[in-house]
Amino acid sequence: MSSTPAGTRDGGTQDAAPAPAGRNRAAKVSAFFALGGVAFLGNFATGIALLNPPVFIALAVVCALIAVVTGHVGRFRGRRLAGEGRGLALAGILTGWLVLFVCALAILALVGLVAGIAALSDNV
């Protein structure tokens, strides 16, 4: 048995620490921005987003696009890291696409509303 303390080498220096869990940062970024997109759309339920809807929809779209791109990067990195973070990256990708779909529906509803008002107010 060695007389050196656990975790040290012969010269008394510390061994390198094991790699920290959660090395797939892209997967975490994807999940963060996906939740950000959901939060921006969730502001419509509180009513605060009704003050300026295009800003909240645009912010949700930007967050969703970042979530999709970084989610794909996270899935690729997860393949090299023995599957670490691949599920989180997939959740970010799916949530990002869902947010983009909801934003597209909101934009179509807004365009339809404006077209309907224009057709009703036409006095030709």
mmCIF file of C-alpha atoms in Angstrom:
data_model
loop_
_atom_site.group_PDB
_atom_site.id
_atom_site.type_symbol
_atom_site.label_atom_id
_atom_site.label_comp_id
_atom_site.label_asym_id
_atom_site.label_seq_id
_atom_site.Cartn_x
_atom_site.Cartn_y
_atom_site.Cartn_z
ATOM 1 C CA MET A 1 0.000 0.000 0.000
ATOM 2 C CA SER A 2 1.285 3.466 -0.834
ATOM 3 C CA SER A 3 1.950 6.109 1.780
ATOM 4 C CA THR A 4 0.644 8.941 -0.436
ATOM 5 C CA PRO A 5 -2.840 10.335 0.256
ATOM 6 C CA ALA A 6 -5.695 9.290 -2.022
ATOM 7 C CA GLY A 7 -5.957 11.377 -5.166
ATOM 8 C CA THR A 8 -2.303 12.457 -5.208
ATOM 9 C CA ARG A 9 0.690 11.269 -7.161
ATOM 10 C CA ASP A 10 4.131 10.462 -5.823
ATOM 11 C CA GLY A 11 5.183 14.128 -5.844
ATOM 12 C CA GLY A 12 2.145 15.195 -3.849
ATOM 13 C CA THR A 13 0.391 16.871 -6.797
ATOM 14 C CA GLN A 14 -3.315 16.280 -7.363
ATOM 15 C CA ASP A 15 -4.456 13.915 -10.105
ATOM 16 C CA ALA A 16 -6.521 15.415 -12.898
ATOM 17 C CA ALA A 17 -10.152 15.655 -11.889
ATOM 18 C CA PRO A 18 -12.542 13.377 -13.732
ATOM 19 C CA ALA A 19 -14.416 14.948 -16.618
ATOM 20 C CA PRO A 20 -17.471 16.792 -15.286
ATOM 21 C CA ALA A 21 -20.897 15.486 -16.138
ATOM 22 C CA GLY A 22 -22.808 17.476 -18.699
ATOM 23 C CA ARG A 23 -20.084 18.095 -21.249
ATOM 24 C CA ASN A 24 -22.593 18.563 -24.062
ATOM 25 C CA ARG A 25 -23.105 22.302 -23.712
ATOM 26 C CA ALA A 26 -24.911 22.615 -27.049
ATOM 27 C CA ALA A 27 -27.696 20.371 -25.759
ATOM 28 C CA LYS A 28 -28.106 22.586 -22.692
ATOM 29 C CA VAL A 29 -28.180 25.730 -24.850
ATOM 30 C CA SER A 30 -30.801 24.129 -27.071
ATOM 31 C CA ALA A 31 -33.043 23.316 -24.125
ATOM 32 C CA PHE A 32 -32.545 26.783 -22.640
ATOM 33 C CA PHE A 33 -33.577 28.594 -25.818
ATOM 34 C CA ALA A 34 -36.462 26.187 -26.442
ATOM 35 C CA LEU A 35 -37.837 27.032 -23.010
ATOM 36 C CA GLY A 36 -37.228 30.710 -23.771
ATOM 37 C CA GLY A 37 -39.378 30.418 -26.888
ATOM 38 C CA VAL A 38 -42.121 28.740 -24.890
ATOM 39 C CA ALA A 39 -41.870 31.498 -22.277
ATOM 40 C CA PHE A 40 -42.238 34.239 -24.892
ATOM 41 C CA LEU A 41 -45.351 32.532 -26.264
ATOM 42 C CA GLY A 42 -46.595 31.958 -22.725
ATOM 43 C CA ASN A 43 -46.671 35.704 -22.192
ATOM 44 C CA PHE A 44 -49.761 35.787 -24.410
ATOM 45 C CA ALA A 45 -51.604 33.849 -21.696
ATOM 46 C CA THR A 46 -50.731 36.509 -19.123
ATOM 47 C CA GLY A 47 -51.743 39.344 -21.422
ATOM 48 C CA ILE A 48 -48.443 41.227 -21.252
ATOM 49 C CA ALA A 49 -47.549 40.198 -24.810
ATOM 50 C CA LEU A 50 -50.726 41.802 -26.122
ATOM 51 C CA LEU A 51 -49.047 45.191 -25.708
ATOM 52 C CA ASN A 52 -46.743 44.449 -28.651
ATOM 53 C CA PRO A 53 -47.405 41.000 -30.140
ATOM 54 C CA PRO A 54 -44.925 41.171 -33.055
ATOM 55 C CA VAL A 55 -42.010 41.646 -30.654
ATOM 56 C CA PHE A 56 -42.916 38.590 -28.577
ATOM 57 C CA ILE A 57 -43.535 36.462 -31.663
ATOM 58 C CA ALA A 58 -40.217 37.583 -33.177
ATOM 59 C CA LEU A 59 -38.350 36.778 -29.950
ATOM 60 C CA ALA A 60 -40.012 33.360 -29.801
ATOM 61 C CA VAL A 61 -38.971 32.679 -33.420
ATOM 62 C CA VAL A 62 -35.362 33.708 -32.731
ATOM 63 C CA CYS A 63 -35.222 31.492 -29.630
ATOM 64 C CA ALA A 64 -36.749 28.579 -31.539
ATOM 65 C CA LEU A 65 -34.276 28.902 -34.411
ATOM 66 C CA ILE A 66 -31.353 28.939 -31.987
ATOM 67 C CA ALA A 67 -32.822 25.914 -30.188
ATOM 68 C CA VAL A 68 -33.152 23.919 -33.412
ATOM 69 C CA VAL A 69 -29.636 24.697 -34.645
ATOM 70 C CA THR A 70 -27.896 24.084 -31.329
ATOM 71 C CA GLY A 71 -30.035 20.978 -30.816
ATOM 72 C CA HIS A 72 -28.670 19.465 -33.999
ATOM 73 C CA VAL A 73 -25.131 20.358 -32.917
ATOM 74 C CA GLY A 74 -25.840 18.778 -29.531
ATOM 75 C CA ARG A 75 -27.105 15.571 -31.156
ATOM 76 C CA PHE A 76 -23.937 15.371 -33.238
ATOM 77 C CA ARG A 77 -21.716 15.993 -30.212
ATOM 78 C CA GLY A 78 -23.711 13.485 -28.202
ATOM 79 C CA ARG A 79 -22.745 10.815 -30.684
ATOM 80 C CA ARG A 80 -19.077 11.469 -29.898
ATOM 81 C CA LEU A 81 -19.728 11.644 -26.139
ATOM 82 C CA ALA A 82 -21.342 8.213 -25.883
ATOM 83 C CA GLY A 83 -24.885 9.541 -26.024
ATOM 84 C CA GLU A 84 -24.485 12.237 -23.385
ATOM 85 C CA GLY A 85 -27.078 14.982 -23.835
ATOM 86 C CA ARG A 86 -28.682 13.515 -26.943
ATOM 87 C CA GLY A 87 -32.114 13.310 -25.321
ATOM 88 C CA LEU A 88 -31.927 16.888 -24.081
ATOM 89 C CA ALA A 89 -30.864 18.041 -27.542
ATOM 90 C CA LEU A 90 -33.755 16.148 -29.115
ATOM 91 C CA ALA A 91 -36.180 17.783 -26.687
ATOM 92 C CA GLY A 92 -34.756 21.181 -27.672
ATOM 93 C CA ILE A 93 -35.165 20.389 -31.374
ATOM 94 C CA LEU A 94 -38.757 19.210 -31.015
ATOM 95 C CA THR A 95 -39.754 22.097 -28.780
ATOM 96 C CA GLY A 96 -38.080 24.570 -31.135
ATOM 97 C CA TRP A 97 -39.993 23.229 -34.125
ATOM 98 C CA LEU A 98 -43.226 23.278 -32.126
ATOM 99 C CA VAL A 99 -42.646 26.935 -31.194
ATOM 100 C CA LEU A 100 -41.963 27.765 -34.863
ATOM 101 C CA PHE A 101 -45.204 26.021 -35.850
ATOM 102 C CA VAL A 102 -47.238 27.942 -33.266
ATOM 103 C CA CYS A 103 -45.632 31.221 -34.366
ATOM 104 C CA ALA A 104 -46.495 30.465 -38.002
ATOM 105 C CA LEU A 105 -50.097 29.827 -36.995
ATOM 106 C CA ALA A 106 -50.164 33.094 -35.034
ATOM 107 C CA ILE A 107 -48.812 35.039 -38.008
ATOM 108 C CA LEU A 108 -51.377 33.421 -40.333
ATOM 109 C CA ALA A 109 -54.164 34.283 -37.880
ATOM 110 C CA LEU A 110 -52.968 37.890 -37.720
ATOM 111 C CA VAL A 111 -52.823 38.152 -41.517
ATOM 112 C CA GLY A 112 -56.297 36.618 -41.774
ATOM 113 C CA LEU A 113 -57.640 39.060 -39.205
ATOM 114 C CA VAL A 114 -56.216 42.043 -41.063
ATOM 115 C CA ALA A 115 -57.532 40.734 -44.395
ATOM 116 C CA GLY A 116 -60.973 40.137 -42.877
ATOM 117 C CA ILE A 117 -61.128 43.650 -41.440
ATOM 118 C CA ALA A 118 -59.991 45.096 -44.772
ATOM 119 C CA ALA A 119 -62.693 43.159 -46.622
ATOM 120 C CA LEU A 120 -65.400 44.257 -44.209
ATOM 121 C CA SER A 121 -64.405 47.898 -44.307
ATOM 122 C CA ASP A 122 -64.218 48.054 -48.107
ATOM 123 C CA ASN A 123 -66.853 50.523 -49.336
ATOM 124 C CA VAL A 124 -66.581 50.029 -53.088
#
